[in-house]
PDB file of C-alpha atoms in Angstrom:
ATOM      1  CA  UNK A   1     119.605-221.800  21.301  1.00 84.00           C
ATOM      2  CA  UNK A   2     123.294-220.896  21.445  1.00 87.00           C
ATOM      3  CA  UNK A   3     125.891-223.640  21.679  1.00 92.00           C
ATOM      4  CA  UNK A   4     128.585-223.795  24.372  1.00 92.00           C
ATOM      5  CA  UNK A   5     131.448-223.223  21.872  1.00 91.00           C
ATOM      6  CA  UNK A   6     129.686-220.060  20.665  1.00 94.00           C
ATOM      7  CA  UNK A   7     129.297-218.800  24.243  1.00 95.00           C
ATOM      8  CA  UNK A   8     132.961-219.586  24.882  1.00 94.00           C
ATOM      9  CA  UNK A   9     133.998-217.618  21.775  1.00 96.00           C
ATOM     10  CA  UNK A  10     131.846-214.695  22.875  1.00 96.00           C
ATOM     11  CA  UNK A  11     133.316-214.792  26.384  1.00 95.00           C
ATOM     12  CA  UNK A  12     136.924-214.813  25.172  1.00 96.00           C
ATOM     13  CA  UNK A  13     136.200-212.154  22.534  1.00 97.00           C
ATOM     14  CA  UNK A  14     134.800-209.789  25.161  1.00 96.00           C
ATOM     15  CA  UNK A  15     137.605-210.556  27.616  1.00 95.00           C
ATOM     16  CA  UNK A  16     140.296-209.990  24.993  1.00 97.00           C
ATOM     17  CA  UNK A  17     138.605-206.736  23.927  1.00 97.00           C
ATOM     18  CA  UNK A  18     139.253-205.377  27.427  1.00 96.00           C
ATOM     19  CA  UNK A  19     142.957-205.147  26.508  1.00 95.00           C
ATOM     20  CA  UNK A  20     141.902-202.177  24.321  1.00 97.00           C
ATOM     21  CA  UNK A  21     138.768-200.914  26.058  1.00 97.00           C
ATOM     22  CA  UNK A  22     140.403-200.145  29.416  1.00 96.00           C
ATOM     23  CA  UNK A  23     143.340-198.150  27.946  1.00 96.00           C
ATOM     24  CA  UNK A  24     140.938-196.360  25.579  1.00 97.00           C
ATOM     25  CA  UNK A  25     138.781-195.349  28.537  1.00 95.00           C
ATOM     26  CA  UNK A  26     141.724-193.982  30.518  1.00 95.00           C
ATOM     27  CA  UNK A  27     143.010-192.249  27.369  1.00 96.00           C
ATOM     28  CA  UNK A  28     139.604-190.584  26.912  1.00 95.00           C
ATOM     29  CA  UNK A  29     139.902-189.138  30.429  1.00 93.00           C
ATOM     30  CA  UNK A  30     143.559-188.059  30.232  1.00 95.00           C
ATOM     31  CA  UNK A  31     144.573-187.753  26.552  1.00 95.00           C
ATOM     32  CA  UNK A  32     147.384-185.267  27.222  1.00 94.00           C
ATOM     33  CA  UNK A  33     149.131-187.742  29.511  1.00 94.00           C
ATOM     34  CA  UNK A  34     149.000-190.816  27.273  1.00 91.00           C
ATOM     35  CA  UNK A  35     151.354-191.740  24.424  1.00 94.00           C
ATOM     36  CA  UNK A  36     149.286-192.531  21.312  1.00 95.00           C
ATOM     37  CA  UNK A  37     151.779-195.168  20.123  1.00 96.00           C
ATOM     38  CA  UNK A  38     151.315-197.049  23.400  1.00 96.00           C
ATOM     39  CA  UNK A  39     147.537-196.790  22.985  1.00 96.00           C
ATOM     40  CA  UNK A  40     147.804-198.146  19.437  1.00 97.00           C
ATOM     41  CA  UNK A  41     149.861-201.088  20.731  1.00 97.00           C
ATOM     42  CA  UNK A  42     147.095-202.003  23.199  1.00 97.00           C
ATOM     43  CA  UNK A  43     144.415-201.686  20.519  1.00 97.00           C
ATOM     44  CA  UNK A  44     146.427-203.744  18.028  1.00 98.00           C
ATOM     45  CA  UNK A  45     147.077-206.458  20.619  1.00 97.00           C
ATOM     46  CA  UNK A  46     143.390-206.615  21.414  1.00 98.00           C
ATOM     47  CA  UNK A  47     142.413-206.750  17.733  1.00 98.00           C
ATOM     48  CA  UNK A  48     144.848-209.603  17.134  1.00 98.00           C
ATOM     49  CA  UNK A  49     143.595-211.551  20.151  1.00 97.00           C
ATOM     50  CA  UNK A  50     139.941-211.020  19.159  1.00 97.00           C
ATOM     51  CA  UNK A  51     140.722-212.050  15.574  1.00 97.00           C
ATOM     52  CA  UNK A  52     142.267-215.312  16.756  1.00 97.00           C
ATOM     53  CA  UNK A  53     139.101-215.976  18.765  1.00 97.00           C
ATOM     54  CA  UNK A  54     136.962-215.499  15.659  1.00 96.00           C
ATOM     55  CA  UNK A  55     138.982-217.739  13.336  1.00 96.00           C
ATOM     56  CA  UNK A  56     140.319-220.514  15.566  1.00 96.00           C
ATOM     57  CA  UNK A  57     139.045-223.256  17.867  1.00 94.00           C
ATOM     58  CA  UNK A  58     139.098-222.957  21.661  1.00 93.00           C
ATOM     59  CA  UNK A  59     142.283-225.004  21.958  1.00 93.00           C
ATOM     60  CA  UNK A  60     144.153-222.220  20.171  1.00 95.00           C
ATOM     61  CA  UNK A  61     142.560-219.012  21.468  1.00 94.00           C
ATOM     62  CA  UNK A  62     142.423-220.400  24.998  1.00 91.00           C
ATOM     63  CA  UNK A  63     146.217-220.697  24.911  1.00 92.00           C
ATOM     64  CA  UNK A  64     146.474-216.910  24.465  1.00 94.00           C
ATOM     65  CA  UNK A  65     145.028-216.083  27.881  1.00 92.00           C
ATOM     66  CA  UNK A  66     148.490-215.388  29.323  1.00 91.00           C
ATOM     67  CA  UNK A  67     149.199-212.967  26.454  1.00 94.00           C
ATOM     68  CA  UNK A  68     146.015-211.160  27.421  1.00 95.00           C
ATOM     69  CA  UNK A  69     147.050-211.172  31.085  1.00 94.00           C
ATOM     70  CA  UNK A  70     150.350-209.511  30.206  1.00 94.00           C
ATOM     71  CA  UNK A  71     148.536-206.913  28.073  1.00 96.00           C
ATOM     72  CA  UNK A  72     146.038-206.239  30.862  1.00 95.00           C
ATOM     73  CA  UNK A  73     148.733-205.813  33.519  1.00 95.00           C
ATOM     74  CA  UNK A  74     150.671-203.538  31.167  1.00 97.00           C
ATOM     75  CA  UNK A  75     147.482-201.539  30.563  1.00 96.00           C
ATOM     76  CA  UNK A  76     146.921-201.135  34.290  1.00 95.00           C
ATOM     77  CA  UNK A  77     150.531-200.097  34.916  1.00 96.00           C
ATOM     78  CA  UNK A  78     150.617-197.627  32.027  1.00 96.00           C
ATOM     79  CA  UNK A  79     147.253-196.211  33.116  1.00 96.00           C
ATOM     80  CA  UNK A  80     148.593-195.696  36.621  1.00 96.00           C
ATOM     81  CA  UNK A  81     151.601-193.845  35.174  1.00 96.00           C
ATOM     82  CA  UNK A  82     149.421-191.664  32.904  1.00 96.00           C
ATOM     83  CA  UNK A  83     146.980-190.834  35.697  1.00 96.00           C
ATOM     84  CA  UNK A  84     149.877-190.034  38.024  1.00 96.00           C
ATOM     85  CA  UNK A  85     151.195-187.583  35.423  1.00 95.00           C
ATOM     86  CA  UNK A  86     147.731-186.007  35.220  1.00 95.00           C
ATOM     87  CA  UNK A  87     147.585-185.740  39.006  1.00 95.00           C
ATOM     88  CA  UNK A  88     150.933-183.929  39.127  1.00 95.00           C
ATOM     89  CA  UNK A  89     149.525-181.493  36.559  1.00 94.00           C
ATOM     90  CA  UNK A  90     146.695-180.715  39.019  1.00 92.00           C
ATOM     91  CA  UNK A  91     143.920-182.610  37.209  1.00 91.00           C
ATOM     92  CA  UNK A  92     141.161-182.611  39.868  1.00 86.00           C
ATOM     93  CA  UNK A  93     139.727-186.011  38.892  1.00 90.00           C
ATOM     94  CA  UNK A  94     142.978-187.912  38.543  1.00 95.00           C
ATOM     95  CA  UNK A  95     143.296-188.939  42.174  1.00 94.00           C
ATOM     96  CA  UNK A  96     139.818-190.472  42.278  1.00 94.00           C
ATOM     97  CA  UNK A  97     140.445-192.519  39.130  1.00 95.00           C
ATOM     98  CA  UNK A  98     143.868-193.528  40.437  1.00 96.00           C
ATOM     99  CA  UNK A  99     142.430-194.682  43.764  1.00 96.00           C
ATOM    100  CA  UNK A 100     139.778-196.661  41.894  1.00 96.00           C
ATOM    101  CA  UNK A 101     142.378-198.432  39.787  1.00 96.00           C
ATOM    102  CA  UNK A 102     144.642-199.097  42.753  1.00 96.00           C
ATOM    103  CA  UNK A 103     141.706-200.500  44.756  1.00 96.00           C
ATOM    104  CA  UNK A 104     140.489-202.753  41.931  1.00 96.00           C
ATOM    105  CA  UNK A 105     143.850-203.931  40.605  1.00 95.00           C
ATOM    106  CA  UNK A 106     144.604-206.444  43.408  1.00 94.00           C
ATOM    107  CA  UNK A 107     141.364-208.308  42.648  1.00 94.00           C
ATOM    108  CA  UNK A 108     142.192-208.495  38.957  1.00 93.00           C
ATOM    109  CA  UNK A 109     145.772-209.548  39.717  1.00 93.00           C
ATOM    110  CA  UNK A 110     144.594-212.353  42.008  1.00 91.00           C
ATOM    111  CA  UNK A 111     142.250-213.565  39.264  1.00 90.00           C
ATOM    112  CA  UNK A 112     145.136-213.552  36.784  1.00 90.00           C
ATOM    113  CA  UNK A 113     147.314-215.519  39.205  1.00 89.00           C
ATOM    114  CA  UNK A 114     144.515-218.059  39.731  1.00 86.00           C
ATOM    115  CA  UNK A 115     143.847-218.444  35.999  1.00 82.00           C
ATOM    116  CA  UNK A 116     147.468-218.619  34.908  1.00 79.00           C
ATOM    117  CA  UNK A 117     148.237-221.497  37.264  1.00 72.00           C
ATOM    118  CA  UNK A 118     151.830-220.237  37.421  1.00 73.00           C
ATOM    119  CA  UNK A 119     151.561-219.876  41.177  1.00 77.00           C
ATOM    120  CA  UNK A 120     149.438-222.240  43.237  1.00 78.00           C
ATOM    121  CA  UNK A 121     147.743-220.143  45.912  1.00 76.00           C
ATOM    122  CA  UNK A 122     146.378-223.201  47.652  1.00 78.00           C
ATOM    123  CA  UNK A 123     142.921-221.669  47.794  1.00 78.00           C
ATOM    124  CA  UNK A 124     140.405-220.180  45.413  1.00 81.00           C
ATOM    125  CA  UNK A 125     138.578-216.871  45.458  1.00 85.00           C
ATOM    126  CA  UNK A 126     135.392-216.717  43.416  1.00 89.00           C
ATOM    127  CA  UNK A 127     134.163-213.562  41.655  1.00 91.00           C
ATOM    128  CA  UNK A 128     137.452-211.642  41.830  1.00 92.00           C
ATOM    129  CA  UNK A 129     136.949-209.877  38.498  1.00 91.00           C
ATOM    130  CA  UNK A 130     133.424-208.941  39.449  1.00 94.00           C
ATOM    131  CA  UNK A 131     134.602-207.509  42.785  1.00 96.00           C
ATOM    132  CA  UNK A 132     137.393-205.607  41.029  1.00 95.00           C
ATOM    133  CA  UNK A 133     135.037-204.129  38.438  1.00 94.00           C
ATOM    134  CA  UNK A 134     132.485-203.173  41.096  1.00 96.00           C
ATOM    135  CA  UNK A 135     135.225-201.534  43.158  1.00 96.00           C
ATOM    136  CA  UNK A 136     136.321-199.484  40.149  1.00 95.00           C
ATOM    137  CA  UNK A 137     132.703-198.580  39.372  1.00 95.00           C
ATOM    138  CA  UNK A 138     132.166-197.348  42.933  1.00 96.00           C
ATOM    139  CA  UNK A 139     134.949-194.838  42.429  1.00 95.00           C
ATOM    140  CA  UNK A 140     133.436-193.877  39.064  1.00 94.00           C
ATOM    141  CA  UNK A 141     130.030-193.370  40.718  1.00 95.00           C
ATOM    142  CA  UNK A 142     131.667-191.189  43.379  1.00 95.00           C
ATOM    143  CA  UNK A 143     133.359-189.149  40.652  1.00 93.00           C
ATOM    144  CA  UNK A 144     130.089-188.656  38.769  1.00 93.00           C
ATOM    145  CA  UNK A 145     128.213-187.731  41.954  1.00 95.00           C
ATOM    146  CA  UNK A 146     130.954-185.253  42.822  1.00 92.00           C
ATOM    147  CA  UNK A 147     130.789-183.697  39.339  1.00 90.00           C
ATOM    148  CA  UNK A 148     127.000-183.485  39.587  1.00 93.00           C
ATOM    149  CA  UNK A 149     127.212-181.776  43.008  1.00 94.00           C
ATOM    150  CA  UNK A 150     129.761-179.261  41.734  1.00 92.00           C
ATOM    151  CA  UNK A 151     127.686-178.546  38.648  1.00 94.00           C
ATOM    152  CA  UNK A 152     124.592-178.066  40.811  1.00 94.00           C
ATOM    153  CA  UNK A 153     126.471-175.613  43.086  1.00 94.00           C
ATOM    154  CA  UNK A 154     127.671-173.666  40.047  1.00 93.00           C
ATOM    155  CA  UNK A 155     124.158-173.614  38.623  1.00 94.00           C
ATOM    156  CA  UNK A 156     122.776-172.278  41.916  1.00 93.00           C
ATOM    157  CA  UNK A 157     125.399-169.518  41.932  1.00 93.00           C
ATOM    158  CA  UNK A 158     124.566-168.582  38.338  1.00 95.00           C
ATOM    159  CA  UNK A 159     120.850-168.636  39.185  1.00 95.00           C
ATOM    160  CA  UNK A 160     121.332-166.295  42.196  1.00 93.00           C
ATOM    161  CA  UNK A 161     123.422-163.935  40.037  1.00 93.00           C
ATOM    162  CA  UNK A 162     120.792-164.002  37.317  1.00 95.00           C
ATOM    163  CA  UNK A 163     117.979-163.297  39.785  1.00 93.00           C
ATOM    164  CA  UNK A 164     119.980-160.349  41.102  1.00 93.00           C
ATOM    165  CA  UNK A 165     120.379-158.965  37.581  1.00 94.00           C
ATOM    166  CA  UNK A 166     116.681-159.405  36.865  1.00 94.00           C
ATOM    167  CA  UNK A 167     115.747-157.455  40.023  1.00 91.00           C
TER     168      UNK A 167
END
């Protein structure tokens, strides 16, 4: 049986890890268009936030949520810039990833606004992060399906050429 404080630590640890995981993912797709020093800054920020979660009570690590929000927004904005650079260099997948980020970002931003309590929206939207992540994943699924279809077409072409050579 896991206690509520342990679940809370786990939740914040995973959330704060996203400050590194998202930029690392985009970097893995477009390494030529990403500054490694910027990537290291996101990873270091995430490590520091996760470390505070591990060694401090909720009253302390809960106060760092706005730091995470700033890191997450910066990660989104830098990712958009890096993907845009890749798109201008004719990377065929960049536009799909960019559309996925642009479609999911408003949901994440609304969640940040709700959680930060800096602006009172006057209403509440549940499941914004989940909707944002699912939106991004839909674009990822489209990208994978597209890659699979292209690979299948290429394989068919190779197979026809091979059959011709065998005959």
